[in-house]
């Protein structure tokens, strides 16, 4: 019998976005685990179904064997009915002594064979009853387990949809794009290891994760930035504005050519080419503004800092780097 896990309670409207997201992710994980269990149990049920088919086949064979026995058994019963006093030996005794002795010998053999036949028929009938019971039990168990597992997956699917919808409704109520908000949940930070050994600006796409607005960072930097952005959204009600994130080598050459000497890193040396730097706007680019100060206070908790060089030479209050 499948024992359902305790339900994930959906937070009230007053819950934070982070709490709602955690609940949606937990419900999705529950559904994923239950689906995996359902698939595993389905394989076991298919094996049980195979046993059921074999059992039914054996049952059919016993039916055929019993059918073959019915005619000789019926003949024996008819003979005994016609000569009840003589029994099997008296039925066939007739003529002279030699004939009588030969007939008695044959009748004795016939009687012995019929006794074996009757016992075989009895054994087969008992086996038939046992097989029928096994088949019924297997079929009932299979159907019950299938129904229980299916109902559990359906319950968790509904729960996952409800928790995701609660988060989506809250995000939309605050004017936040749900896709950009949930990007962190879709990024595996361990993929950052795939960038090892690759040149600056030539990182494989598998090592990167998308933020929003078509911007990318190395996977671990992306997850930490998106988690920081969650806090920023709760404070300011909108995403951080990203002007630049990962820059491949051709884009580094473009930026270098557009800037006066000394205002952009030499192509192939920029932290942007490592997927570990980001340029921010919408107020964060203004040194010591409320939003810049917020970023300075909270960014380091997620690995993002404003480097010392960017405070003076060259002065780039919009530039932040990932240090983990």
Tab-separated table of C-alpha atoms in Angstrom:
chain	number	residue	atom	x	y	z
A	1	UNK	CA	0.000	0.000	0.000
A	2	UNK	CA	1.436	3.387	-0.990
A	3	UNK	CA	1.774	5.735	1.989
A	4	UNK	CA	1.448	9.347	0.761
A	5	UNK	CA	3.928	11.920	2.119
A	6	UNK	CA	2.602	14.762	4.230
A	7	UNK	CA	1.136	17.493	2.028
A	8	UNK	CA	3.103	20.633	1.325
A	9	UNK	CA	1.135	23.503	2.813
A	10	UNK	CA	0.717	26.458	0.497
A	11	UNK	CA	1.777	29.638	2.219
A	12	UNK	CA	-0.764	32.413	2.770
A	13	UNK	CA	-0.680	35.540	0.666
A	14	UNK	CA	1.543	37.263	3.235
A	15	UNK	CA	4.407	34.810	2.566
A	16	UNK	CA	7.563	36.133	0.929
A	17	UNK	CA	8.418	35.347	-2.669
A	18	UNK	CA	11.297	33.198	-1.483
A	19	UNK	CA	8.975	31.114	0.705
A	20	UNK	CA	6.538	30.665	-2.169
A	21	UNK	CA	9.348	29.658	-4.497
A	22	UNK	CA	10.718	27.142	-1.987
A	23	UNK	CA	7.264	25.610	-1.663
A	24	UNK	CA	6.831	25.389	-5.426
A	25	UNK	CA	10.243	23.754	-5.777
A	26	UNK	CA	9.513	21.318	-2.917
A	27	UNK	CA	6.191	20.324	-4.515
A	28	UNK	CA	7.911	19.835	-7.882
A	29	UNK	CA	10.545	17.616	-6.246
A	30	UNK	CA	7.826	15.564	-4.535
A	31	UNK	CA	6.102	15.087	-7.875
A	32	UNK	CA	9.380	14.106	-9.528
A	33	UNK	CA	10.138	11.535	-6.797
A	34	UNK	CA	6.604	10.114	-6.931
A	35	UNK	CA	6.761	9.848	-10.715
A	36	UNK	CA	10.062	7.973	-10.466
A	37	UNK	CA	8.522	5.622	-7.891
A	38	UNK	CA	5.459	5.176	-10.100
A	39	UNK	CA	7.690	4.206	-13.027
A	40	UNK	CA	9.619	1.765	-10.843
A	41	UNK	CA	6.435	0.218	-9.481
A	42	UNK	CA	4.995	-0.004	-12.994
A	43	UNK	CA	7.916	-2.209	-13.966
A	44	UNK	CA	7.220	-4.449	-10.969
A	45	UNK	CA	3.535	-4.531	-11.867
A	46	UNK	CA	4.393	-5.517	-15.428
A	47	UNK	CA	6.366	-8.451	-14.020
A	48	UNK	CA	3.364	-9.384	-11.878
A	49	UNK	CA	1.183	-9.111	-14.953
A	50	UNK	CA	3.534	-11.545	-16.700
A	51	UNK	CA	3.083	-13.969	-13.803
A	52	UNK	CA	-0.656	-13.544	-14.155
A	53	UNK	CA	-0.515	-14.417	-17.855
A	54	UNK	CA	1.543	-17.534	-17.112
A	55	UNK	CA	-0.888	-18.558	-14.389
A	56	UNK	CA	-3.869	-18.130	-16.702
A	57	UNK	CA	-2.044	-20.182	-19.362
A	58	UNK	CA	-1.479	-22.993	-16.834
A	59	UNK	CA	-5.143	-22.779	-15.917
A	60	UNK	CA	-6.130	-23.189	-19.554
A	61	UNK	CA	-3.848	-26.232	-19.876
A	62	UNK	CA	-5.519	-27.926	-16.933
A	63	UNK	CA	-8.877	-27.212	-18.547
A	64	UNK	CA	-7.701	-28.978	-21.745
A	65	UNK	CA	-6.353	-31.965	-19.843
A	66	UNK	CA	-9.571	-32.288	-17.867
A	67	UNK	CA	-11.497	-32.087	-21.110
A	68	UNK	CA	-9.501	-34.999	-22.547
A	69	UNK	CA	-10.308	-37.070	-19.441
A	70	UNK	CA	-14.026	-36.447	-19.470
A	71	UNK	CA	-14.847	-39.004	-22.204
A	72	UNK	CA	-13.093	-42.057	-20.627
A	73	UNK	CA	-14.402	-41.064	-17.209
A	74	UNK	CA	-17.919	-40.803	-18.630
A	75	UNK	CA	-17.561	-44.260	-20.210
A	76	UNK	CA	-16.397	-45.750	-16.926
A	77	UNK	CA	-19.289	-44.155	-15.076
A	78	UNK	CA	-21.770	-45.453	-17.694
A	79	UNK	CA	-20.416	-48.992	-17.447
A	80	UNK	CA	-20.560	-49.022	-13.673
A	81	UNK	CA	-24.093	-47.714	-13.841
A	82	UNK	CA	-25.202	-50.493	-16.196
A	83	UNK	CA	-23.568	-53.279	-14.121
A	84	UNK	CA	-23.605	-51.974	-10.555
A	85	UNK	CA	-23.349	-55.444	-8.904
A	86	UNK	CA	-20.537	-56.833	-11.002
A	87	UNK	CA	-18.198	-53.871	-10.860
A	88	UNK	CA	-15.510	-53.348	-13.491
A	89	UNK	CA	-14.562	-57.066	-13.568
A	90	UNK	CA	-18.101	-58.367	-14.067
A	91	UNK	CA	-18.749	-56.108	-16.993
A	92	UNK	CA	-16.408	-57.822	-19.386
A	93	UNK	CA	-16.567	-61.467	-18.162
A	94	UNK	CA	-18.211	-63.778	-20.792
A	95	UNK	CA	-17.563	-67.072	-22.735
A	96	UNK	CA	-15.284	-69.974	-21.723
A	97	UNK	CA	-12.742	-70.088	-18.897
A	98	UNK	CA	-9.744	-68.951	-20.967
A	99	UNK	CA	-11.684	-66.060	-22.291
A	100	UNK	CA	-12.923	-65.246	-18.796
A	101	UNK	CA	-9.380	-65.243	-17.378
A	102	UNK	CA	-8.098	-63.062	-20.196
A	103	UNK	CA	-11.001	-60.704	-19.760
A	104	UNK	CA	-10.485	-60.520	-16.003
A	105	UNK	CA	-6.844	-59.630	-16.520
A	106	UNK	CA	-7.765	-56.914	-18.978
A	107	UNK	CA	-10.547	-55.642	-16.705
A	108	UNK	CA	-8.190	-55.512	-13.720
A	109	UNK	CA	-5.762	-53.442	-15.781
A	110	UNK	CA	-8.577	-51.219	-16.947
A	111	UNK	CA	-9.745	-50.729	-13.383
A	112	UNK	CA	-6.204	-49.812	-12.263
A	113	UNK	CA	-5.819	-47.337	-15.112
A	114	UNK	CA	-9.188	-45.796	-14.335
A	115	UNK	CA	-8.230	-45.343	-10.709
A	116	UNK	CA	-5.088	-43.510	-11.847
A	117	UNK	CA	-7.205	-41.536	-14.295
A	118	UNK	CA	-9.643	-40.555	-11.562
A	119	UNK	CA	-6.794	-39.517	-9.238
A	120	UNK	CA	-5.146	-37.471	-12.027
A	121	UNK	CA	-8.440	-35.756	-12.725
A	122	UNK	CA	-8.897	-34.998	-9.025
A	123	UNK	CA	-5.356	-33.580	-8.768
A	124	UNK	CA	-5.859	-31.448	-11.863
A	125	UNK	CA	-9.130	-30.128	-10.540
A	126	UNK	CA	-7.467	-29.159	-7.253
A	127	UNK	CA	-4.660	-27.472	-9.214
A	128	UNK	CA	-7.218	-25.687	-11.335
A	129	UNK	CA	-8.954	-24.272	-8.251
A	130	UNK	CA	-5.591	-23.158	-6.780
A	131	UNK	CA	-4.480	-21.514	-10.040
A	132	UNK	CA	-7.793	-19.732	-10.399
A	133	UNK	CA	-7.340	-18.294	-6.890
A	134	UNK	CA	-3.781	-17.185	-7.669
A	135	UNK	CA	-4.892	-15.529	-10.877
A	136	UNK	CA	-7.680	-13.669	-9.109
A	137	UNK	CA	-5.337	-12.505	-6.328
A	138	UNK	CA	-2.665	-11.319	-8.770
A	139	UNK	CA	-5.187	-9.458	-10.859
A	140	UNK	CA	-6.774	-7.784	-7.829
A	141	UNK	CA	-3.383	-6.781	-6.356
A	142	UNK	CA	-2.204	-5.410	-9.697
A	143	UNK	CA	-5.296	-3.318	-10.199
A	144	UNK	CA	-5.245	-1.951	-6.635
A	145	UNK	CA	-1.570	-0.957	-6.797
A	146	UNK	CA	-2.001	0.688	-10.170
A	147	UNK	CA	-4.964	2.675	-8.874
A	148	UNK	CA	-3.165	3.714	-5.672
A	149	UNK	CA	0.002	4.826	-7.454
A	150	UNK	CA	-1.931	6.675	-10.117
A	151	UNK	CA	-3.999	8.507	-7.506
A	152	UNK	CA	-0.863	9.527	-5.579
A	153	UNK	CA	0.865	10.932	-8.667
A	154	UNK	CA	-2.303	12.820	-9.573
A	155	UNK	CA	-2.532	14.272	-6.051
A	156	UNK	CA	1.064	15.479	-6.156
A	157	UNK	CA	0.617	16.867	-9.669
A	158	UNK	CA	-2.330	18.916	-8.454
A	159	UNK	CA	-0.333	20.081	-5.426
A	160	UNK	CA	2.588	21.128	-7.626
A	161	UNK	CA	0.280	23.061	-9.933
A	162	UNK	CA	-1.372	24.829	-6.995
A	163	UNK	CA	1.894	25.884	-5.368
A	164	UNK	CA	3.358	27.036	-8.690
A	165	UNK	CA	0.184	28.990	-9.433
A	166	UNK	CA	0.327	30.658	-5.994
A	167	UNK	CA	3.856	31.844	-6.746
A	168	UNK	CA	2.968	32.957	-10.270
A	169	UNK	CA	-0.060	34.921	-9.044
A	170	UNK	CA	2.027	36.697	-6.420
A	171	UNK	CA	4.758	37.538	-8.943
A	172	UNK	CA	2.258	38.916	-11.445
A	173	UNK	CA	0.565	40.927	-8.687
A	174	UNK	CA	3.917	42.596	-8.081
A	175	UNK	CA	4.559	43.152	-11.777
A	176	UNK	CA	7.421	40.641	-11.956
A	177	UNK	CA	8.033	38.279	-14.864
A	178	UNK	CA	7.692	34.700	-13.485
A	179	UNK	CA	10.105	33.251	-16.065
A	180	UNK	CA	12.966	35.532	-15.051
A	181	UNK	CA	12.216	34.958	-11.380
A	182	UNK	CA	12.281	31.161	-11.724
A	183	UNK	CA	15.468	31.112	-13.794
A	184	UNK	CA	17.560	30.178	-10.738
A	185	UNK	CA	15.564	26.992	-10.239
A	186	UNK	CA	16.407	25.902	-13.787
A	187	UNK	CA	20.169	26.396	-13.473
A	188	UNK	CA	22.580	23.795	-12.102
A	189	UNK	CA	25.556	25.600	-10.498
A	190	UNK	CA	27.770	22.530	-10.864
A	191	UNK	CA	27.793	23.127	-14.626
A	192	UNK	CA	30.363	25.869	-13.948
A	193	UNK	CA	32.974	23.099	-13.816
A	194	UNK	CA	32.511	22.639	-17.569
A	195	UNK	CA	34.213	26.021	-18.082
A	196	UNK	CA	37.504	24.696	-16.676
A	197	UNK	CA	40.337	24.898	-19.184
A	198	UNK	CA	38.470	27.063	-21.702
A	199	UNK	CA	39.939	30.419	-22.777
A	200	UNK	CA	38.463	33.735	-21.712
A	201	UNK	CA	35.485	34.584	-23.929
A	202	UNK	CA	35.220	31.059	-25.327
A	203	UNK	CA	33.306	29.302	-22.561
A	204	UNK	CA	31.055	26.419	-23.688
A	205	UNK	CA	27.349	27.200	-23.605
A	206	UNK	CA	26.836	24.200	-21.288
A	207	UNK	CA	28.794	26.049	-18.564
A	208	UNK	CA	26.502	29.090	-18.728
A	209	UNK	CA	22.993	29.825	-17.470
A	210	UNK	CA	20.590	32.443	-18.760
A	211	UNK	CA	19.554	35.229	-16.402
A	212	UNK	CA	16.900	37.281	-18.221
A	213	UNK	CA	16.848	39.824	-21.051
A	214	UNK	CA	19.088	37.458	-23.011
A	215	UNK	CA	22.046	37.768	-20.622
A	216	UNK	CA	24.232	34.873	-19.419
A	217	UNK	CA	26.758	34.119	-16.664
A	218	UNK	CA	28.815	31.131	-15.629
A	219	UNK	CA	26.378	28.719	-13.944
A	220	UNK	CA	27.446	29.224	-10.316
A	221	UNK	CA	27.656	33.008	-10.715
A	222	UNK	CA	24.234	32.976	-12.375
A	223	UNK	CA	22.537	31.076	-9.540
A	224	UNK	CA	23.999	33.356	-6.862
A	225	UNK	CA	23.097	36.469	-8.849
A	226	UNK	CA	19.526	35.283	-9.371
A	227	UNK	CA	19.151	34.515	-5.664
A	228	UNK	CA	20.456	38.015	-4.909
A	229	UNK	CA	17.980	39.366	-7.444
A	230	UNK	CA	15.149	37.696	-5.475
A	231	UNK	CA	16.025	39.874	-2.481
A	232	UNK	CA	16.358	42.903	-4.718
A	233	UNK	CA	12.877	42.286	-6.151
A	234	UNK	CA	11.396	42.063	-2.666
A	235	UNK	CA	13.043	45.374	-1.784
A	236	UNK	CA	12.495	47.365	-4.987
A	237	UNK	CA	9.724	45.461	-6.800
A	238	UNK	CA	11.611	44.815	-10.041
A	239	UNK	CA	14.559	42.941	-11.508
A	240	UNK	CA	18.005	44.466	-11.499
A	241	UNK	CA	18.716	46.050	-14.867
A	242	UNK	CA	21.542	44.159	-16.582
A	243	UNK	CA	23.478	46.111	-19.194
A	244	UNK	CA	26.181	43.516	-19.740
A	245	UNK	CA	27.057	40.053	-18.409
A	246	UNK	CA	29.085	37.301	-20.119
A	247	UNK	CA	30.926	38.610	-23.168
A	248	UNK	CA	32.325	36.176	-25.678
A	249	UNK	CA	35.551	37.118	-27.453
A	250	UNK	CA	33.938	38.861	-30.468
A	251	UNK	CA	31.899	41.076	-28.111
A	252	UNK	CA	34.998	41.896	-26.071
A	253	UNK	CA	36.665	43.117	-29.272
A	254	UNK	CA	33.579	45.188	-30.086
A	255	UNK	CA	33.465	46.841	-26.639
A	256	UNK	CA	37.214	47.468	-26.673
A	257	UNK	CA	36.954	49.185	-30.053
A	258	UNK	CA	34.042	51.377	-28.884
A	259	UNK	CA	35.732	52.646	-25.687
A	260	UNK	CA	38.591	55.103	-25.233
A	261	UNK	CA	41.913	53.442	-24.386
A	262	UNK	CA	41.985	52.221	-20.784
A	263	UNK	CA	38.196	52.115	-20.366
A	264	UNK	CA	37.743	48.486	-21.423
A	265	UNK	CA	39.798	45.386	-20.723
A	266	UNK	CA	42.005	44.016	-23.438
A	267	UNK	CA	40.049	41.300	-25.289
A	268	UNK	CA	40.728	37.920	-23.722
A	269	UNK	CA	41.429	39.354	-20.233
A	270	UNK	CA	38.017	40.678	-19.114
A	271	UNK	CA	36.152	39.106	-16.191
A	272	UNK	CA	33.110	39.393	-18.448
A	273	UNK	CA	34.784	36.752	-20.622
A	274	UNK	CA	34.887	34.393	-17.629
A	275	UNK	CA	31.175	34.838	-16.968
A	276	UNK	CA	32.006	36.355	-13.588
A	277	UNK	CA	31.239	40.039	-14.121
A	278	UNK	CA	28.087	42.070	-14.649
A	279	UNK	CA	27.242	45.711	-15.377
A	280	UNK	CA	24.070	46.982	-13.722
A	281	UNK	CA	21.779	49.960	-14.305
A	282	UNK	CA	18.413	51.409	-13.209
A	283	UNK	CA	20.006	53.337	-10.363
A	284	UNK	CA	22.649	50.834	-9.263
A	285	UNK	CA	25.125	52.539	-11.595
A	286	UNK	CA	24.927	55.721	-9.511
A	287	UNK	CA	27.665	55.586	-6.902
A	288	UNK	CA	26.345	55.726	-3.308
A	289	UNK	CA	22.717	55.823	-4.445
A	290	UNK	CA	20.134	53.892	-2.443
A	291	UNK	CA	20.254	50.983	-4.861
A	292	UNK	CA	24.039	51.012	-5.130
A	293	UNK	CA	24.275	50.982	-1.346
A	294	UNK	CA	21.817	48.097	-1.170
A	295	UNK	CA	23.944	46.146	-3.633
A	296	UNK	CA	27.104	46.937	-1.696
A	297	UNK	CA	25.477	45.714	1.552
A	298	UNK	CA	23.830	42.560	0.212
A	299	UNK	CA	25.918	41.522	-2.787
A	300	UNK	CA	28.832	39.998	-0.857
A	301	UNK	CA	26.489	37.517	0.843
A	302	UNK	CA	25.996	35.992	-2.607
A	303	UNK	CA	29.563	36.353	-3.842
A	304	UNK	CA	29.068	39.657	-5.713
A	305	UNK	CA	31.271	42.649	-4.873
A	306	UNK	CA	32.191	46.032	-6.296
A	307	UNK	CA	35.971	45.711	-6.779
A	308	UNK	CA	38.256	48.350	-5.318
A	309	UNK	CA	39.701	49.315	-8.723
A	310	UNK	CA	36.192	50.152	-10.029
A	311	UNK	CA	35.864	52.876	-7.399
A	312	UNK	CA	38.735	54.883	-8.872
A	313	UNK	CA	40.656	53.703	-11.926
A	314	UNK	CA	38.675	53.492	-14.048
A	315	UNK	CA	35.611	54.604	-12.112
A	316	UNK	CA	32.873	52.054	-12.862
A	317	UNK	CA	30.160	52.037	-10.176
A	318	UNK	CA	28.026	49.809	-12.434
A	319	UNK	CA	30.601	46.982	-12.539
A	320	UNK	CA	30.290	44.014	-10.135
A	321	UNK	CA	32.338	40.821	-9.970
A	322	UNK	CA	31.726	37.313	-8.698
A	323	UNK	CA	34.382	36.152	-6.218
A	324	UNK	CA	33.379	32.617	-5.169
